[in-house]
Amino acid sequence: MLTFWKNVLENSPDAYEKAVRARDARIGSFLEFNPTRHLGNAPGEVASAEKHAVLAGLPFGVKDNIAVDGFRLSCGSRILENFNSPYHATAVQRLIDAGAVPVGKTNLDEFGMGSSTDNSALGSTTNPWNEDYVVGGSSGGSAAAVAAGLVPFALGSDTGGSVRQPASFCGVYGLKPTYGTVSRFGLVAYASSLDVIGAISTDLDVLQAVYEVISGADPFDQTSMDPVPSASHDADAAGVASLGYRGKSPCLGVLKPEQLELSAEVAETYQTCLEGFRSLGYEVKEVSLSMLEYVAPVYYTIATAEASANLARYNGVRYGLRPDYAENPEELVRLSRDQGFGAEVKLRILLGTYVLRSGFQDQYYLRAQKIRTAIRTDFEASFGEVDMILTPTFPRQAFRHGGEDMSPFEQKQADKFTASANLAGIPALSFPAGVPKGLPVGMQLLAPAFGEPRLLAAARDYATLYKPELAPGYERPAGEQ
Amino acid sequence: MYQSFIGLEIHIQLATQTKIFCGCKAAFGDEPNSNICPVCMGYPGVLPVLNQEAMRMAYVVARTLNCTLSPRSVFERKNYFYPDLPKNYQISQYEHPLGRDGFVDIEFHKKKRRVRIHEVHLEEDAGKMIHAGDMSLLDYNRAGTPLLEIVTEPDLEVGEEAEVLLQQFRRMVRYLGVCDGNMEEGSMRCDANVSVNLSGGGLGNKVEIKNLNSSRFVRKALNFEISRQKDILERGGTVVQETRLWNENRDVSEPMRTKESAHDYRYFPEPDLPPFITDDAFLLEVEKGLVELPAARRTRFIDEYGLSELQAEFLIDERSTAEFFEHTIALGADPQSAASWLASDVKKLLNRRGESIESSVLNPERFAELLRLLDEGRIHGKIAKQVLEEVFVSDASPAAIIKAKGWEQITDPAELSEYIDAVLKANPNAVEQVRAGDAKPVGFLVGQVMKATSGRAEPQLLQELISSRLAVKVIHVLSFGGAISGVRREDGLIGPGELFDLRTEFAGDTGLPAELRLEEIQLGAFLSEEIAPADWAVLISEIARRIEDSEAAGIVVAHGTDTLSYTASLLYWFFGKARIPIVLTASSVPNDSERGSAKPRSEAVANISAAVKRAASGAPGVGVVYGAQEFAPLNLKFERVEEGAARAGVFRTWNEIGGDSNPAHLPAPIYPAAGVEPTDRKAVQTALENAMSRCFIVKAFPGMRGDHLITLMKNGVRYFVLELYDTGTASVRETPYSLRAALQYGAANGVSFFCTSQQEAMVDFADYVTSHELWREGAIPMGRLTTESAFTRLIVAQLGSEDELEVQRIMEDQ
Ligand SMILES: [Zn+2]
């Protein structure tokens, strides 16, 4: 399959484009698709290109809140509907330098705010496994495009689970790296202290190569850094099977399923999964993440607070949607924002403004920061006992479009497994673990900071037991004869 | 009694090459929106990258303001919507600014004050919005330029102090090279907060004032605001806590009509920037950025080079001038003459040509050469001025110019002697007359030599050579015809007369040197109490001409006693640095002695005789001789004492300025900084008359009505010498019978009050509540100067400048 992907743009770009358009007419993963726009860009850094030869020639999708020069950068919002990016995000530039080719921009919940991609103002995306179901979010377009065989990998952004949850819903791998290891330059900020660019793929080698290429300090992002393996996990090395890891069995922390409020299908898959790891020789140990119940409120307090400032720049003055006429600058700003933002975005801006009000910061924002520290400490303590923690990615499988299955409030609460990794800044990987009743279920592995190699190694181990399935009708890449 | 509290928020744009968070050029005056990029325009997805140079400059300023430097400073987002703010939040500092708890020392009208600095923090500037018709235009060139905010505690009391602080601050940042301090162009901005309360009541309700575009507006706006709040409190009202804008066209502050005062900035730490941690290498860079500050340099210039405060003040104002000066000194130039040339002719030329000293063709080497040529006598003053101008025109060295133009003087005594020999040989009659005791032909002979050398003879050398060849010393005695030369009329009253023939009077005086040749010049015939500006103008121009042409080895001024303390100090401010002695003397009674009789010599004859001796042998500069006693020319007081049946006069010096006759201890003379050419009698007279019309001496007395002074001000009086009680007290009570109304009217109209004492006391406004009130109202203490000396200084200061603040500065520099 990889051989096909490496040559598709060179050999049959037209057939590829045609096939993608045909498939995407059903699932709606791309907001903009043009496989030839960045074709022929010579790889920049030869060293990187050689080292990650696996990426050379691969087309990839980019969530439409990550900048790609020559493509739009809509963030799924009316307010940026026609905004063209004048520059590449660092992650995109590094992939181009490694020989990969960005072919289009994928749909998302507006500004990354949502768990379904139904909050996009510009397109609707549906789950390749069943069109009645949502694809997850907010990187839903990226997950759908990968699951439907439109691209071998796609970039997403993960603020509270936005890469992992749709990956889980679509039966593909989704990696959220350690906060700061991937430059955020070019990622449109939702919640700056939580945002990280991640990758989605069906192939662990590709996923690992993408991670290695896009990670590393960037002078344009002062919060970025090179991955620094700490003493406790310096034995981690890419490509080393985790069996025999550190000379003894790797130890997996698990949570008591009955406390996790899981759907029957997810609970069952979780059980099967940890039995599977046991059978592979992993030690399984119960850990208690006592702060887990605070994750969702803390996450939404911090994320909305930062969002209220991050989204303030969209005012119709310098770019973006603006009314035809306004009486004065103040009215221009008001009308632009009123017409440009969707309901969920407005809700979160208001919430963030509320928690930052002077006199209320102690009660909300500062308190949330304290709990965030406690969550981080909680994880540190757990990682003193176990090497990784296994949780479900999301408490249930994909839900149907519309609010019948899951209200927006329930969707927010369900972010607790994924958002905990963002609050702690640690890496997490969602991997496919089963397809009960025709919809995929993903499991999540969490590791201490810079423990990405360990996560990938464990996922490889599990793949020996369970080979991820592709959505029916999408078993072969788009355009393959 | 009310207290006022003023705090300032000063913003300076740091002079970095690039903006604070992106690589755009931080420049002004460019095409609108030409220095912008996705980062400073707040495009989606971009991130700030901190400019290290901005951080370094910020820490240098904080360190210079004696702040505690934060080892870890944190940026935060300050959230507010405004179209000129691209991200609609400003990256600033809040909880952890880079500097805290500093101080800066200022001085206004002799009162020193330590102003505490609350904090120093770094932030990004916004763009500019311009309203044009029904459009609003935005220029983002300024958006993202580094802005440093300095917040003081409310430690200032009056607007003038804020003005002083701002001027000092401006100079500091220019010295540090971190900002050009231009308030008009907005690279330095100031907001202020003011509160007024009853004494002892602590801070009152705070009012913020914005739109202060110059340090002068700051002073005016703050003083306006203080009196506005005082009025409210006096009427029993409450001051509304609000933000007001200064309206510079109407000279009033007005409430800002917006809801902006209700801002909640919702600060939170900037997640895109890690905290800034200072390491040793960075702190070393900060230390390297520190420079000798203007205040320290001023003190050093005074101590090291013996400059006056005014001279030092001028030199240190710009770092480039100070460095030019020191460079010149290092090349061997005399600090005094370098300083006075820089402050007068060089400054005038630069202004006229619109050049700055560092960019002009006059470098320290050329300047030092010019001073050396002057010092060696190879050129004299007038030629030196021409040479200086020519340096600017032809971009050549002074020596080369002199050579090319044939301007070099004859300074070789041997060469000059040849000319003198020829002239003396050709004029035997004149020589004979001089030998017989007549001084007049000396001038004639000097003129002949000048003619023979086509004016190239160095005048002083010529004077010295002729004097020694003829073995004479020429002293000119200038007389106004007061009592010293007066007559007692038939009715017994003393009237003016013509100076008696000194040669006859001194005939038997063996104490006088044999080579002495006296020339008497009658400048008028009136008593000294009748002196008018025209008379002073004659005196000044006659003395100036004699100094310039080296006509005499010394000058004696025969004066009356009544106004001697005025004329003596006036001449001192003009000629304190003259290279020949100028000696004033007086007599209160005429020369009653019978010519040639054996009667004891009259007071008049004795005093003139002593003055002539002092002029023939004494130190250069201005002195006073009376009753066989020498006095410094300043702070003289004439007193009458009963001495048996006869009435006698004595002089006494108050406050003992230069009591040891050491001229170095006197306040520095003002000329040649004065703007009027002193040899030009008409010009001097006009200038004196103008100055005289603008000033007035007032003595405080119980029950004095302030509104009478207002009448004077309305009639054109701009300066008062105010003679107060003791160390500077007077009534400023809320009653028409006090100075209050006059001081307030004066402050509002730019009228100055220079305060002296009715007693022999030093005026410094210390100790008393009433003194402090006077200081608050802007009265200026004159320290040790007496009313007479302060008054003449005020006259001469006005000749130097029409600008009232400049006059104030000259008056304060003692
Ligand atoms: Zn820029």
PDB file of N, CA and C in Angstrom, chain B residues 13-39:
ATOM      1  N   GLN B  13       9.323  54.282  23.796  1.00  0.00           N
ATOM      2  CA  GLN B  13       9.535  53.291  22.742  1.00  0.00           C
ATOM      3  C   GLN B  13      11.013  52.961  22.714  1.00  0.00           C
ATOM      4  N   LEU B  14      11.342  51.704  22.875  1.00  0.00           N
ATOM      5  CA  LEU B  14      12.748  51.326  22.874  1.00  0.00           C
ATOM      6  C   LEU B  14      13.290  51.354  21.444  1.00  0.00           C
ATOM      7  N   ALA B  15      14.504  51.885  21.317  1.00  0.00           N
ATOM      8  CA  ALA B  15      15.076  52.094  19.982  1.00  0.00           C
ATOM      9  C   ALA B  15      15.748  50.828  19.461  1.00  0.00           C
ATOM     10  N   THR B  16      14.996  49.763  19.388  1.00  0.00           N
ATOM     11  CA  THR B  16      15.549  48.529  18.833  1.00  0.00           C
ATOM     12  C   THR B  16      15.443  48.564  17.313  1.00  0.00           C
ATOM     13  N   GLN B  17      16.244  47.739  16.641  1.00  0.00           N
ATOM     14  CA  GLN B  17      16.184  47.663  15.182  1.00  0.00           C
ATOM     15  C   GLN B  17      14.843  47.092  14.744  1.00  0.00           C
ATOM     16  N   THR B  18      14.419  46.046  15.452  1.00  0.00           N
ATOM     17  CA  THR B  18      13.205  45.344  15.034  1.00  0.00           C
ATOM     18  C   THR B  18      12.174  45.408  16.147  1.00  0.00           C
ATOM     19  N   LYS B  19      10.967  45.002  15.792  1.00  0.00           N
ATOM     20  CA  LYS B  19       9.869  45.028  16.762  1.00  0.00           C
ATOM     21  C   LYS B  19      10.087  44.004  17.880  1.00  0.00           C
ATOM     22  N   ILE B  20       9.210  44.038  18.849  1.00  0.00           N
ATOM     23  CA  ILE B  20       9.472  43.219  20.038  1.00  0.00           C
ATOM     24  C   ILE B  20       9.221  41.729  19.814  1.00  0.00           C
ATOM     25  N   PHE B  21       8.289  41.384  18.926  1.00  0.00           N
ATOM     26  CA  PHE B  21       7.967  39.963  18.773  1.00  0.00           C
ATOM     27  C   PHE B  21       8.085  39.457  17.341  1.00  0.00           C
ATOM     28  N   CYS B  22       8.616  40.296  16.430  1.00  0.00           N
ATOM     29  CA  CYS B  22       8.799  39.826  15.051  1.00  0.00           C
ATOM     30  C   CYS B  22       9.989  40.548  14.447  1.00  0.00           C
ATOM     31  N   GLY B  23      10.297  40.234  13.212  1.00  0.00           N
ATOM     32  CA  GLY B  23      11.494  40.791  12.592  1.00  0.00           C
ATOM     33  C   GLY B  23      11.264  42.093  11.849  1.00  0.00           C
ATOM     34  N   CYS B  24      10.068  42.672  11.960  1.00  0.00           N
ATOM     35  CA  CYS B  24       9.799  43.914  11.241  1.00  0.00           C
ATOM     36  C   CYS B  24      10.642  45.059  11.776  1.00  0.00           C
ATOM     37  N   LYS B  25      10.952  45.979  10.872  1.00  0.00           N
ATOM     38  CA  LYS B  25      11.706  47.166  11.227  1.00  0.00           C
ATOM     39  C   LYS B  25      10.879  48.017  12.192  1.00  0.00           C
ATOM     40  N   ALA B  26      11.509  48.447  13.281  1.00  0.00           N
ATOM     41  CA  ALA B  26      10.828  49.346  14.208  1.00  0.00           C
ATOM     42  C   ALA B  26      11.225  50.763  13.832  1.00  0.00           C
ATOM     43  N   ALA B  27      10.535  51.335  12.845  1.00  0.00           N
ATOM     44  CA  ALA B  27      10.907  52.672  12.381  1.00  0.00           C
ATOM     45  C   ALA B  27       9.661  53.523  12.257  1.00  0.00           C
ATOM     46  N   PHE B  28       9.860  54.843  12.312  1.00  0.00           N
ATOM     47  CA  PHE B  28       8.720  55.746  12.252  1.00  0.00           C
ATOM     48  C   PHE B  28       8.812  56.628  11.027  1.00  0.00           C
ATOM     49  N   GLY B  29       7.670  57.082  10.618  1.00  0.00           N
ATOM     50  CA  GLY B  29       7.643  57.992   9.481  1.00  0.00           C
ATOM     51  C   GLY B  29       7.698  57.264   8.143  1.00  0.00           C
ATOM     52  N   ASP B  30       7.679  55.938   8.155  1.00  0.00           N
ATOM     53  CA  ASP B  30       7.665  55.210   6.890  1.00  0.00           C
ATOM     54  C   ASP B  30       6.247  55.207   6.313  1.00  0.00           C
ATOM     55  N   GLU B  31       6.147  54.824   5.072  1.00  0.00           N
ATOM     56  CA  GLU B  31       4.857  54.628   4.408  1.00  0.00           C
ATOM     57  C   GLU B  31       3.954  53.783   5.302  1.00  0.00           C
ATOM     58  N   PRO B  32       2.691  54.221   5.525  1.00  0.00           N
ATOM     59  CA  PRO B  32       1.825  53.436   6.420  1.00  0.00           C
ATOM     60  C   PRO B  32       1.748  51.969   5.995  1.00  0.00           C
ATOM     61  N   ASN B  33       1.740  51.113   7.007  1.00  0.00           N
ATOM     62  CA  ASN B  33       1.616  49.662   6.810  1.00  0.00           C
ATOM     63  C   ASN B  33       2.690  49.089   5.894  1.00  0.00           C
ATOM     64  N   SER B  34       3.904  49.654   6.003  1.00  0.00           N
ATOM     65  CA  SER B  34       5.007  49.087   5.233  1.00  0.00           C
ATOM     66  C   SER B  34       5.884  48.195   6.106  1.00  0.00           C
ATOM     67  N   ASN B  35       5.856  48.416   7.421  1.00  0.00           N
ATOM     68  CA  ASN B  35       6.666  47.582   8.303  1.00  0.00           C
ATOM     69  C   ASN B  35       5.763  46.619   9.080  1.00  0.00           C
ATOM     70  N   ILE B  36       5.168  45.711   8.357  1.00  0.00           N
ATOM     71  CA  ILE B  36       4.249  44.782   9.014  1.00  0.00           C
ATOM     72  C   ILE B  36       4.470  43.368   8.481  1.00  0.00           C
ATOM     73  N   CYS B  37       4.033  42.396   9.273  1.00  0.00           N
ATOM     74  CA  CYS B  37       4.146  40.996   8.869  1.00  0.00           C
ATOM     75  C   CYS B  37       3.023  40.226   9.554  1.00  0.00           C
ATOM     76  N   PRO B  38       2.843  38.938   9.233  1.00  0.00           N
ATOM     77  CA  PRO B  38       1.747  38.194   9.864  1.00  0.00           C
ATOM     78  C   PRO B  38       1.776  38.259  11.391  1.00  0.00           C
ATOM     79  N   VAL B  39       2.985  38.299  11.986  1.00  0.00           N
ATOM     80  CA  VAL B  39       3.052  38.274  13.453  1.00  0.00           C
ATOM     81  C   VAL B  39       2.501  39.572  14.047  1.00  0.00           C
TER      82      VAL B  39
END
